[in-house]
Tab-separated table of N, CA and C in Angstrom:
chain	number	residue	atom	x	y	z
Q	1	MET	N	21.576	19.390	45.782
Q	1	MET	CA	22.144	18.865	44.619
Q	1	MET	C	24.104	18.120	44.229
Q	2	THR	N	24.134	17.147	44.036
Q	2	THR	CA	25.867	16.919	43.668
Q	2	THR	C	25.379	16.945	42.161
Q	3	LYS	N	26.754	17.466	41.639
Q	3	LYS	CA	27.114	17.716	40.207
Q	3	LYS	C	26.536	16.034	39.130
Q	4	LYS	N	26.616	15.437	39.803
Q	4	LYS	CA	26.325	13.685	39.345
Q	4	LYS	C	24.741	14.037	39.198
Q	5	GLN	N	23.796	13.879	40.107
Q	5	GLN	CA	23.088	14.072	40.443
Q	5	GLN	C	21.571	15.208	39.357
Q	6	GLN	N	22.733	16.654	39.250
Q	6	GLN	CA	22.359	17.102	38.661
Q	6	GLN	C	22.532	16.499	36.898
Q	7	ARG	N	24.024	16.218	36.232
Q	7	ARG	CA	23.973	15.484	35.604
Q	7	ARG	C	23.050	14.440	34.931
Q	8	THR	N	22.585	13.612	36.123
Q	8	THR	CA	21.585	12.337	35.615
Q	8	THR	C	20.435	12.825	35.448
Q	9	SER	N	19.827	14.248	36.244
Q	9	SER	CA	18.620	14.479	36.194
Q	9	SER	C	18.349	15.042	34.945
Q	10	LEU	N	19.222	15.773	34.327
Q	10	LEU	CA	19.505	16.452	33.379
Q	10	LEU	C	18.961	15.097	31.535
Q	11	ILE	N	20.509	14.815	32.029
Q	11	ILE	CA	19.763	13.325	31.310
Q	11	ILE	C	18.378	12.278	31.249
Q	12	LEU	N	17.832	12.407	32.056
Q	12	LEU	CA	16.853	11.990	32.550
Q	12	LEU	C	15.414	12.473	31.950
Q	13	GLY	N	15.572	13.873	31.731
Q	13	GLY	CA	14.485	14.830	31.327
Q	13	GLY	C	15.179	15.283	30.149
Q	14	GLY	N	16.210	15.330	29.392
Q	14	GLY	CA	16.492	14.860	28.057
Q	14	GLY	C	15.617	13.964	27.293
Q	15	LEU	N	15.557	12.733	28.164
Q	15	LEU	CA	15.235	11.473	27.347
Q	15	LEU	C	13.332	11.195	27.644
Q	16	LEU	N	13.121	11.934	28.621
Q	16	LEU	CA	11.665	11.801	28.524
Q	16	LEU	C	11.218	13.098	27.883
Q	17	LEU	N	12.004	13.828	27.464
Q	17	LEU	CA	11.393	14.929	26.623
Q	17	LEU	C	11.155	14.471	25.004
Q	18	LEU	N	12.637	13.926	25.092
Q	18	LEU	CA	12.558	12.590	23.407
Q	18	LEU	C	11.765	11.694	23.342
Q	19	GLY	N	11.275	10.975	24.340
Q	19	GLY	CA	10.335	10.049	24.347
Q	19	GLY	C	8.663	10.813	24.176
Q	20	ALA	N	8.784	12.059	24.501
Q	20	ALA	CA	7.631	12.544	24.426
Q	20	ALA	C	7.315	13.000	22.785
Q	21	ILE	N	8.402	13.726	22.412
Q	21	ILE	CA	8.058	14.318	21.134
Q	21	ILE	C	7.958	12.850	20.186
Q	22	VAL	N	8.820	11.703	20.459
Q	22	VAL	CA	8.517	10.626	19.302
Q	22	VAL	C	6.730	10.103	19.967
Q	23	GLY	N	6.290	10.097	21.163
Q	23	GLY	CA	5.140	9.644	21.330
Q	23	GLY	C	4.423	10.530	20.447
Q	24	LEU	N	4.149	11.690	20.354
Q	24	LEU	CA	3.347	12.698	19.714
Q	24	LEU	C	3.572	12.288	18.359
Q	25	MET	N	4.584	12.575	17.605
Q	25	MET	CA	4.708	12.437	15.965
Q	25	MET	C	3.970	10.717	15.994
Q	26	LEU	N	4.363	10.018	16.264
Q	26	LEU	CA	3.732	8.708	16.138
Q	26	LEU	C	2.415	8.672	16.243
Q	27	PHE	N	2.000	9.193	17.052
Q	27	PHE	CA	0.088	9.585	16.780
Q	27	PHE	C	-0.329	10.209	16.155
Q	28	ALA	N	0.283	11.619	15.639
Q	28	ALA	CA	-0.232	12.049	14.481
Q	28	ALA	C	-0.487	11.750	13.338
Q	29	LEU	N	1.534	10.811	13.283
Q	29	LEU	CA	0.710	9.791	12.040
Q	29	LEU	C	0.353	9.162	11.574
Q	30	SER	N	-0.576	8.600	13.035
Q	30	SER	CA	-1.116	6.767	12.630
Q	30	SER	C	-2.157	6.750	12.071
Q	31	GLU	N	-3.051	8.787	12.107
Q	31	GLU	CA	-4.118	8.639	11.607
Q	31	GLU	C	-3.491	8.683	9.625
Q	32	ASN	N	-2.802	8.934	9.265
Q	32	ASN	CA	-2.567	8.592	8.279
Q	32	ASN	C	-1.678	7.904	7.375
Q	33	ILE	N	-1.559	6.611	7.814
Q	33	ILE	CA	-1.321	5.524	7.598
Q	33	ILE	C	-1.923	4.775	6.567
Q	34	ALA	N	-1.673	4.630	6.097
Q	34	ALA	CA	-2.340	3.423	4.843
Q	34	ALA	C	-2.053	1.750	5.233
Q	35	TYR	N	-2.760	1.002	5.351
Q	35	TYR	CA	-2.047	0.135	5.474
Q	35	TYR	C	-2.399	-0.854	4.622
Q	36	PHE	N	-1.383	-1.801	3.827
Q	36	PHE	CA	-1.735	-2.733	2.352
Q	36	PHE	C	-2.567	-3.940	2.716
Q	37	ASN	N	-3.842	-4.419	2.258
Q	37	ASN	CA	-4.627	-4.885	1.987
Q	37	ASN	C	-4.951	-5.912	1.211
Q	38	SER	N	-5.490	-7.222	1.171
Q	38	SER	CA	-5.782	-7.593	-0.519
Q	38	SER	C	-6.611	-7.991	-0.210
Q	39	PRO	N	-7.851	-8.007	-1.237
Q	39	PRO	CA	-9.391	-7.979	-0.841
Q	39	PRO	C	-9.379	-9.882	0.220
Q	40	SER	N	-8.814	-10.361	-0.382
Q	40	SER	CA	-8.816	-11.702	0.873
Q	40	SER	C	-8.349	-11.432	2.306
Q	41	ASP	N	-7.638	-10.444	2.825
Q	41	ASP	CA	-7.419	-9.519	4.420
Q	41	ASP	C	-8.633	-8.844	4.207
Q	42	ILE	N	-9.556	-8.561	3.666
Q	42	ILE	CA	-10.640	-7.745	4.079
Q	42	ILE	C	-11.624	-8.594	4.064
Q	43	VAL	N	-12.213	-9.798	3.962
Q	43	VAL	CA	-12.679	-10.179	3.954
Q	43	VAL	C	-12.043	-11.838	5.221
Q	44	GLU	N	-11.520	-11.896	5.924
Q	44	GLU	CA	-10.770	-12.187	6.808
Q	44	GLU	C	-11.112	-11.207	8.103
Q	45	ARG	N	-11.238	-10.432	7.687
Q	45	ARG	CA	-10.465	-9.080	8.846
Q	45	ARG	C	-11.900	-8.541	8.984
Q	46	GLY	N	-12.695	-8.943	8.002
Q	46	GLY	CA	-14.191	-7.980	7.667
Q	46	GLY	C	-14.047	-6.154	7.479
Q	47	MET	N	-14.921	-5.783	6.603
Q	47	MET	CA	-14.384	-4.169	6.132
Q	47	MET	C	-15.048	-3.550	7.161
Q	48	VAL	N	-14.172	-2.660	7.187
Q	48	VAL	CA	-14.733	-1.551	8.347
Q	48	VAL	C	-15.207	-0.156	7.116
Q	49	PRO	N	-16.237	0.007	7.276
Q	49	PRO	CA	-16.950	1.890	6.783
Q	49	PRO	C	-15.721	2.832	7.098
Q	50	GLY	N	-14.873	3.082	5.767
Q	50	GLY	CA	-14.195	4.518	6.718
Q	50	GLY	C	-12.544	4.407	7.215
Q	51	GLU	N	-12.657	3.587	7.078
Q	51	GLU	CA	-11.148	2.952	7.524
Q	51	GLU	C	-10.152	2.910	5.912
Q	52	ARG	N	-9.241	3.988	6.526
Q	52	ARG	CA	-8.203	4.072	5.677
Q	52	ARG	C	-7.227	3.143	5.069
Q	53	ILE	N	-7.521	2.183	4.257
Q	53	ILE	CA	-6.590	1.243	3.285
Q	53	ILE	C	-5.704	1.368	2.307
Q	54	ARG	N	-4.778	0.439	2.078
Q	54	ARG	CA	-4.751	-0.315	1.440
Q	54	ARG	C	-4.826	-1.350	0.449
Q	55	LEU	N	-5.371	-1.274	-0.913
Q	55	LEU	CA	-5.675	-2.273	-1.001
Q	55	LEU	C	-5.120	-2.528	-2.358
Q	56	GLY	N	-4.350	-4.472	-2.621
Q	56	GLY	CA	-3.807	-4.093	-3.683
Q	56	GLY	C	-4.405	-5.753	-4.325
Q	57	GLY	N	-3.809	-5.666	-5.746
Q	57	GLY	CA	-3.760	-6.981	-6.607
Q	57	GLY	C	-4.205	-6.678	-7.782
Q	58	MET	N	-4.630	-7.355	-8.497
Q	58	MET	CA	-5.318	-7.418	-9.520
Q	58	MET	C	-6.323	-6.623	-10.275
Q	59	VAL	N	-6.142	-5.894	-11.396
Q	59	VAL	CA	-7.385	-5.201	-12.298
Q	59	VAL	C	-8.191	-6.588	-13.049
Q	60	ALA	N	-8.909	-7.104	-11.901
Q	60	ALA	CA	-10.005	-8.223	-13.366
Q	60	ALA	C	-9.899	-7.782	-14.341
Q	61	GLU	N	-9.669	-9.288	-14.952
Q	61	GLU	CA	-10.104	-8.930	-16.423
Q	61	GLU	C	-11.660	-8.246	-16.869
Q	62	GLY	N	-12.238	-7.421	-17.746
Q	62	GLY	CA	-13.484	-7.279	-17.982
Q	62	GLY	C	-13.893	-7.003	-17.135
Q	63	SER	N	-13.903	-5.901	-16.408
Q	63	SER	CA	-13.951	-5.259	-14.470
Q	63	SER	C	-13.842	-3.498	-15.447
Q	64	VAL	N	-12.902	-2.925	-15.743
Q	64	VAL	CA	-12.844	-1.814	-16.036
Q	64	VAL	C	-14.001	-0.893	-16.954
Q	65	LYS	N	-14.926	-0.111	-15.688
Q	65	LYS	CA	-16.331	0.655	-16.723
Q	65	LYS	C	-15.635	1.693	-16.699
Q	66	ARG	N	-15.956	3.085	-17.602
Q	66	ARG	CA	-15.266	3.979	-17.473
Q	66	ARG	C	-16.797	4.558	-17.981
Q	67	GLY	N	-16.768	5.708	-16.731
Q	67	GLY	CA	-18.396	6.477	-16.779
Q	67	GLY	C	-18.116	8.171	-16.938
Q	68	ALA	N	-19.084	8.557	-16.842
Q	68	ALA	CA	-19.411	9.927	-17.011
Q	68	ALA	C	-18.465	11.021	-16.323
Q	69	ASP	N	-17.831	12.358	-15.596
Q	69	ASP	CA	-16.927	13.130	-15.538
Q	69	ASP	C	-15.501	11.933	-14.876
Q	70	ALA	N	-15.093	11.412	-15.537
Q	70	ALA	CA	-13.711	10.745	-15.063
Q	70	ALA	C	-13.922	9.753	-14.052
Q	71	LEU	N	-15.042	9.269	-14.569
Q	71	LEU	CA	-15.393	7.823	-13.165
Q	71	LEU	C	-15.484	6.562	-13.734
Q	72	ILE	N	-14.700	5.284	-12.875
Q	72	ILE	CA	-13.864	4.537	-13.750
Q	72	ILE	C	-13.924	3.964	-11.984
Q	73	THR	N	-14.905	1.872	-12.527
Q	73	THR	CA	-15.474	0.807	-12.164
Q	73	THR	C	-14.123	0.525	-12.316
Q	74	PHE	N	-13.983	-0.634	-11.331
Q	74	PHE	CA	-13.174	-2.164	-11.433
Q	74	PHE	C	-12.691	-2.821	-10.307
Q	75	ASP	N	-12.651	-3.806	-10.659
Q	75	ASP	CA	-12.868	-4.550	-9.511
Q	75	ASP	C	-11.804	-5.253	-9.384
Q	76	VAL	N	-10.421	-5.303	-8.288
Q	76	VAL	CA	-9.487	-5.725	-7.732
Q	76	VAL	C	-8.963	-7.310	-6.850
Q	77	THR	N	-8.413	-8.225	-7.495
Q	77	THR	CA	-8.854	-9.511	-7.285
Q	77	THR	C	-7.518	-10.098	-6.897
Q	78	ASP	N	-7.247	-10.870	-5.337
Q	78	ASP	CA	-5.966	-11.488	-5.430
Q	78	ASP	C	-6.283	-12.779	-6.068
Q	79	PHE	N	-7.360	-13.303	-6.780
Q	79	PHE	CA	-7.565	-14.294	-7.169
Q	79	PHE	C	-7.736	-15.270	-6.022
Q	80	ALA	N	-8.401	-14.903	-5.266
Q	80	ALA	CA	-9.443	-15.573	-4.051
Q	80	ALA	C	-10.344	-14.832	-3.987
Q	81	GLU	N	-9.981	-13.779	-3.493
Q	81	GLU	CA	-11.622	-13.036	-3.473
Q	81	GLU	C	-11.231	-11.161	-4.493
Q	82	THR	N	-12.867	-11.144	-4.638
Q	82	THR	CA	-12.317	-10.024	-5.820
Q	82	THR	C	-12.815	-8.732	-4.331
Q	83	ALA	N	-12.610	-7.412	-4.593
Q	83	ALA	CA	-13.253	-6.059	-4.130
Q	83	ALA	C	-13.283	-5.311	-5.004
Q	84	SER	N	-14.734	-4.524	-5.246
Q	84	SER	CA	-15.328	-3.316	-6.511
Q	84	SER	C	-14.342	-2.109	-5.860
Q	85	VAL	N	-14.101	-1.542	-6.846
Q	85	VAL	CA	-13.430	-0.260	-6.913
Q	85	VAL	C	-14.249	1.079	-7.726
Q	86	SER	N	-14.357	2.237	-6.867
Q	86	SER	CA	-14.550	3.369	-7.225
Q	86	SER	C	-13.707	4.175	-7.771
Q	87	TYR	N	-13.739	5.093	-8.553
Q	87	TYR	CA	-12.175	6.093	-8.423
Q	87	TYR	C	-12.685	7.070	-9.259
Q	88	ARG	N	-12.649	8.410	-9.066
Q	88	ARG	CA	-13.071	9.381	-9.952
Q	88	ARG	C	-11.461	10.293	-10.436
Q	89	GLY	N	-11.455	10.307	-11.643
Q	89	GLY	CA	-9.701	11.142	-11.968
Q	89	GLY	C	-9.485	10.264	-12.654
Q	90	LEU	N	-7.978	11.282	-13.103
Q	90	LEU	CA	-7.312	10.264	-14.160
Q	90	LEU	C	-6.407	9.278	-13.774
Q	91	VAL	N	-6.236	7.698	-14.380
Q	91	VAL	CA	-5.497	6.991	-14.168
Q	91	VAL	C	-4.321	6.931	-14.772
Q	92	PRO	N	-2.951	5.869	-13.906
Q	92	PRO	CA	-1.610	6.025	-14.256
Q	92	PRO	C	-1.983	5.633	-16.291
Q	93	ASP	N	-1.250	5.841	-17.336
Q	93	ASP	CA	-0.872	5.361	-18.123
Q	93	ASP	C	-0.563	3.759	-18.110
Q	94	LEU	N	0.032	2.722	-16.783
Q	94	LEU	CA	-0.026	1.476	-17.107
Q	94	LEU	C	-1.736	1.321	-16.219
Q	95	PHE	N	-1.994	2.087	-16.099
Q	95	PHE	CA	-3.091	0.790	-15.589
Q	95	PHE	C	-3.886	0.451	-16.712
Q	96	ARG	N	-4.357	-1.197	-16.349
Q	96	ARG	CA	-5.317	-2.217	-17.373
Q	96	ARG	C	-5.727	-3.587	-16.742
Q	97	GLU	N	-6.189	-4.033	-17.253
Q	97	GLU	CA	-6.890	-5.437	-16.874
Q	97	GLU	C	-5.542	-6.034	-16.731
Q	98	GLY	N	-5.904	-6.698	-15.978
Q	98	GLY	CA	-4.931	-7.713	-14.982
Q	98	GLY	C	-3.536	-7.685	-15.796
Q	99	GLN	N	-3.218	-5.754	-14.679
Q	99	GLN	CA	-2.182	-5.516	-13.899
Q	99	GLN	C	-2.013	-5.528	-12.828
Q	100	GLY	N	-1.085	-5.560	-12.341
Q	100	GLY	CA	-0.520	-5.240	-10.563
Q	100	GLY	C	-1.587	-3.694	-9.947
Q	101	VAL	N	-1.915	-3.744	-8.935
Q	101	VAL	CA	-2.200	-2.583	-8.750
Q	101	VAL	C	-3.028	-2.073	-7.451
Q	102	ILE	N	-2.264	-0.609	-6.748
Q	102	ILE	CA	-2.591	-0.535	-5.415
Q	102	ILE	C	-3.603	1.220	-5.077
Q	103	VAL	N	-4.314	0.391	-4.787
Q	103	VAL	CA	-5.447	1.890	-4.540
Q	103	VAL	C	-5.399	2.550	-2.960
Q	104	GLU	N	-5.353	3.567	-2.809
Q	104	GLU	CA	-5.774	4.186	-1.336
Q	104	GLU	C	-7.362	4.710	-1.065
Q	105	GLY	N	-7.389	4.552	0.066
Q	105	GLY	CA	-9.313	4.935	0.428
Q	105	GLY	C	-9.241	4.646	1.310
Q	106	ALA	N	-11.495	4.192	1.232
Q	106	ALA	CA	-11.946	3.726	2.101
Q	106	ALA	C	-12.924	2.532	1.235
Q	107	PHE	N	-13.459	1.523	2.451
Q	107	PHE	CA	-14.784	1.184	1.913
Q	107	PHE	C	-16.191	2.329	2.371
Q	108	ASN	N	-16.889	2.019	1.172
Q	108	ASN	CA	-17.976	2.884	2.217
Q	108	ASN	C	-19.632	1.720	2.384
Q	109	LYS	N	-20.417	2.666	3.340
Q	109	LYS	CA	-21.465	1.447	3.847
Q	109	LYS	C	-21.425	0.747	2.690
Q	110	GLU	N	-21.894	0.851	1.556
Q	110	GLU	CA	-22.644	-0.901	0.830
Q	110	GLU	C	-21.004	-0.956	0.080
Q	111	GLY	N	-19.935	-1.144	0.624
Q	111	GLY	CA	-18.895	-2.660	0.520
Q	111	GLY	C	-17.941	-1.587	-0.660
Q	112	LEU	N	-18.180	-0.554	-1.390
Q	112	LEU	CA	-17.938	-0.523	-2.033
Q	112	LEU	C	-16.381	0.690	-1.814
Q	113	PHE	N	-15.184	-0.084	-2.436
Q	113	PHE	CA	-14.194	0.379	-2.315
Q	113	PHE	C	-14.243	2.064	-3.271
Q	114	VAL	N	-14.017	3.147	-2.204
Q	114	VAL	CA	-14.153	4.047	-2.886
Q	114	VAL	C	-12.329	4.892	-2.304
Q	115	ALA	N	-11.158	5.177	-3.880
Q	115	ALA	CA	-10.350	4.962	-3.872
Q	115	ALA	C	-10.300	6.633	-4.579
Q	116	ASP	N	-8.560	7.077	-3.407
Q	116	ASP	CA	-8.327	8.435	-4.298
Q	116	ASP	C	-7.202	9.143	-5.007
Q	117	THR	N	-6.630	7.028	-4.092
Q	117	THR	CA	-5.322	6.906	-5.261
Q	117	THR	C	-4.554	5.802	-5.970
Q	118	VAL	N	-4.665	5.972	-6.817
Q	118	VAL	CA	-4.609	4.441	-7.796
Q	118	VAL	C	-2.757	4.479	-8.032
Q	119	LEU	N	-2.491	3.368	-7.946
Q	119	LEU	CA	-0.940	3.271	-8.084
Q	119	LEU	C	-0.648	1.824	-9.111
Q	120	ALA	N	-0.181	1.982	-10.424
Q	120	ALA	CA	-0.672	1.134	-11.184
Q	120	ALA	C	1.318	0.522	-10.991
Q	121	LYS	N	2.007	-0.503	-11.188
Q	121	LYS	CA	2.465	-0.984	-11.566
Q	121	LYS	C	3.363	-0.390	-12.771
Q	122	HIS	N	4.794	-0.053	-12.541
Q	122	HIS	CA	5.870	0.778	-13.716
Q	122	HIS	C	6.228	-0.166	-14.576
Q	123	ASP	N	6.420	-1.288	-15.111
Q	123	ASP	CA	6.895	-2.320	-16.152
Q	123	ASP	C	6.628	-3.448	-15.627
Q	124	GLU	N	6.666	-4.061	-17.109
Q	124	GLU	CA	6.232	-5.866	-16.471
Q	124	GLU	C	7.522	-6.396	-15.445
Q	125	ASN	N	8.556	-6.170	-14.856
Q	125	ASN	CA	9.644	-6.684	-14.637
Q	125	ASN	C	9.088	-6.281	-13.326
Q	126	TYR	N	8.599	-5.276	-13.270
Q	126	TYR	CA	7.882	-5.205	-11.399
Q	126	TYR	C	6.605	-5.033	-10.970
Q	127	THR	N	6.322	-6.261	-9.756
Q	127	THR	CA	5.372	-6.448	-9.177
Q	127	THR	C	5.611	-5.765	-7.393
Q	128	PRO	N	5.019	-5.724	-7.054
Q	128	PRO	CA	5.367	-5.237	-5.656
Q	128	PRO	C	5.366	-6.057	-4.696
Q	129	PRO	N	5.634	-5.762	-3.912
Q	129	PRO	CA	6.694	-7.572	-3.055
Q	129	PRO	C	4.736	-7.631	-2.855
Q	130	GLU	N	3.938	-7.031	-1.775
Q	130	GLU	CA	2.748	-6.863	-1.421
Q	130	GLU	C	1.600	-7.890	-1.728
Q	131	ILE	N	1.658	-7.475	-3.239
Q	131	ILE	CA	1.142	-8.439	-4.321
Q	131	ILE	C	1.432	-9.510	-4.765
Q	132	THR	N	2.376	-9.416	-4.542
Q	132	THR	CA	3.257	-10.952	-5.164
Q	132	THR	C	3.404	-11.963	-3.710
Q	133	ASP	N	3.515	-11.439	-2.807
Q	133	ASP	CA	3.142	-11.832	-1.418
Q	133	ASP	C	1.520	-13.010	-1.229
Q	134	ALA	N	0.799	-11.846	-1.319
Q	134	ALA	CA	-0.814	-12.012	-2.018
Q	134	ALA	C	-1.210	-12.961	-2.827
Q	135	LEU	N	-0.723	-12.946	-3.647
Q	135	LEU	CA	-0.982	-13.949	-5.148
Q	135	LEU	C	-0.282	-15.526	-4.961
Q	136	LYS	N	1.213	-15.118	-3.832
Q	136	LYS	CA	1.353	-16.663	-3.418
Q	136	LYS	C	0.860	-16.959	-2.131
Q	137	ARG	N	0.302	-16.245	-1.437
Q	137	ARG	CA	-0.609	-16.824	-0.563
Q	137	ARG	C	-1.716	-17.473	-1.359
Q	138	ALA	N	-2.758	-16.981	-2.329
Q	138	ALA	CA	-3.694	-17.492	-3.342
Q	138	ALA	C	-3.427	-18.610	-4.036
Q	139	GLY	N	-1.893	-18.956	-4.362
Q	139	GLY	CA	-2.109	-19.708	-5.066
Q	139	GLY	C	-1.773	-19.619	-6.377
Q	140	GLU	N	-2.212	-18.465	-7.097
Q	140	GLU	CA	-1.712	-17.565	-8.301
Q	140	GLU	C	-0.215	-16.966	-8.913
Q	141	TRP	N	0.338	-17.069	-8.307
Q	141	TRP	CA	1.491	-16.716	-8.488
Q	141	TRP	C	2.117	-17.692	-9.434
Q	142	GLN	N	2.770	-17.035	-10.196
Q	142	GLN	CA	3.274	-17.525	-12.026
Q	142	GLN	C	4.696	-16.831	-11.950
Q	143	GLY	N	5.533	-16.321	-10.934
Q	143	GLY	CA	6.657	-15.806	-11.589
Q	143	GLY	C	7.607	-16.796	-10.835
Q	144	GLU	N	8.510	-16.319	-11.306
Q	144	GLU	CA	10.039	-17.129	-10.699
Q	144	GLU	C	10.448	-16.377	-9.768
Q	145	GLY	N	10.653	-17.418	-8.498
Q	145	GLY	CA	11.475	-16.722	-7.336
Q	145	GLY	C	10.632	-15.694	-6.678
Q	146	GLU	N	11.514	-14.544	-6.545
Q	146	GLU	CA	10.513	-13.559	-5.643
Q	146	GLU	C	10.289	-12.392	-6.271
Q	147	ALA	N	9.242	-11.721	-5.767
Q	147	ALA	CA	8.794	-10.503	-6.937
Q	147	ALA	C	10.524	-9.715	-7.561
Q	148	LYS	N	10.420	-9.351	-8.557
Q	148	LYS	CA	11.971	-8.089	-9.513
Q	148	LYS	C	11.406	-6.823	-9.224
Q	149	GLY	N	12.525	-6.398	-8.488
Q	149	GLY	CA	12.176	-5.509	-7.740
Q	149	GLY	C	13.499	-3.848	-8.534
Q	150	PRO	N	13.470	-2.779	-8.276
Q	150	PRO	CA	14.789	-2.228	-8.770
Q	150	PRO	C	15.949	-2.616	-8.261
Q	151	SER	N	17.817	-3.177	-9.321
Q	151	SER	CA	18.050	-3.752	-8.752
Q	151	SER	C	19.174	-2.442	-8.651
Q	152	HIS	N	19.686	-3.024	-7.002
Q	152	HIS	CA	21.012	-2.079	-6.779
Q	152	HIS	C	22.219	-2.726	-6.358
Q	153	SER	N	22.393	-3.781	-6.659
Q	153	SER	CA	23.069	-5.102	-6.158
Q	153	SER	C	24.244	-4.509	-6.844
Q	154	LYS	N	24.376	-3.801	-8.518
Q	154	LYS	CA	25.524	-3.179	-9.161
Q	154	LYS	C	26.598	-2.280	-7.981
Q	155	LYS	N	28.539	-2.684	-7.951
Q	155	LYS	CA	28.565	-2.222	-7.079
Q	155	LYS	C	29.340	-1.223	-8.154
Q	156	TYR	N	29.630	0.353	-7.323
Q	156	TYR	CA	30.217	0.920	-8.687
Q	156	TYR	C	30.825	1.115	-9.383
Q	157	GLY	N	31.198	1.285	-10.888
Q	157	GLY	CA	32.001	0.971	-12.254
Q	157	GLY	C	31.667	-0.548	-12.633
Q	158	GLU	N	30.778	-1.257	-11.884
Q	158	GLU	CA	30.544	-2.611	-12.539
Q	158	GLU	C	29.189	-2.541	-13.411
Q	159	GLY	N	29.427	-2.929	-14.613
Q	159	GLY	CA	28.655	-2.633	-16.147
Q	159	GLY	C	28.337	-1.451	-16.237
Q	160	SER	N	27.027	-1.822	-16.589
Q	160	SER	CA	26.951	-0.068	-17.975
Q	160	SER	C	25.435	0.384	-16.972
Q	161	TYR	N	25.983	2.393	-16.808
Q	161	TYR	CA	24.461	2.957	-16.390
Q	161	TYR	C	23.996	3.577	-17.909
Q	162	PRO	N	22.420	3.693	-17.270
Q	162	PRO	CA	22.151	4.925	-18.409
Q	162	PRO	C	22.540	5.688	-18.924
């Protein structure tokens, strides 16, 4: 083998090894990825019991019920469809009816979404982009323009910082 062939073989071997490592990492992570869905998305594509997803929307007014052993049931809506959620544990302080929420978990065979994580929006000026998009698709968006998130547009030295 000439030096050029050795170098080419080494480069190809390295790329093949790198590709295999990336492929294995993506395969390993694919089981832990939870995709965001609105209740309308679930109705559209069908509910798959046991499939881990993120369900997002607004906590429906009058739906929060607190039971024994820190069990909380509530409905998540995108104003077109609604999904019932069950969660056992402490919810964030900002969790309440009429507020944006994203829950992680899976549907059981009865069609109840059993959540193991509850994320509530953190202030009145922020709505997660996924929820904003779902509300816009449902024709229920009442905000101005796009969802407001944390602003990182100030350049160093402009304005005041906390």
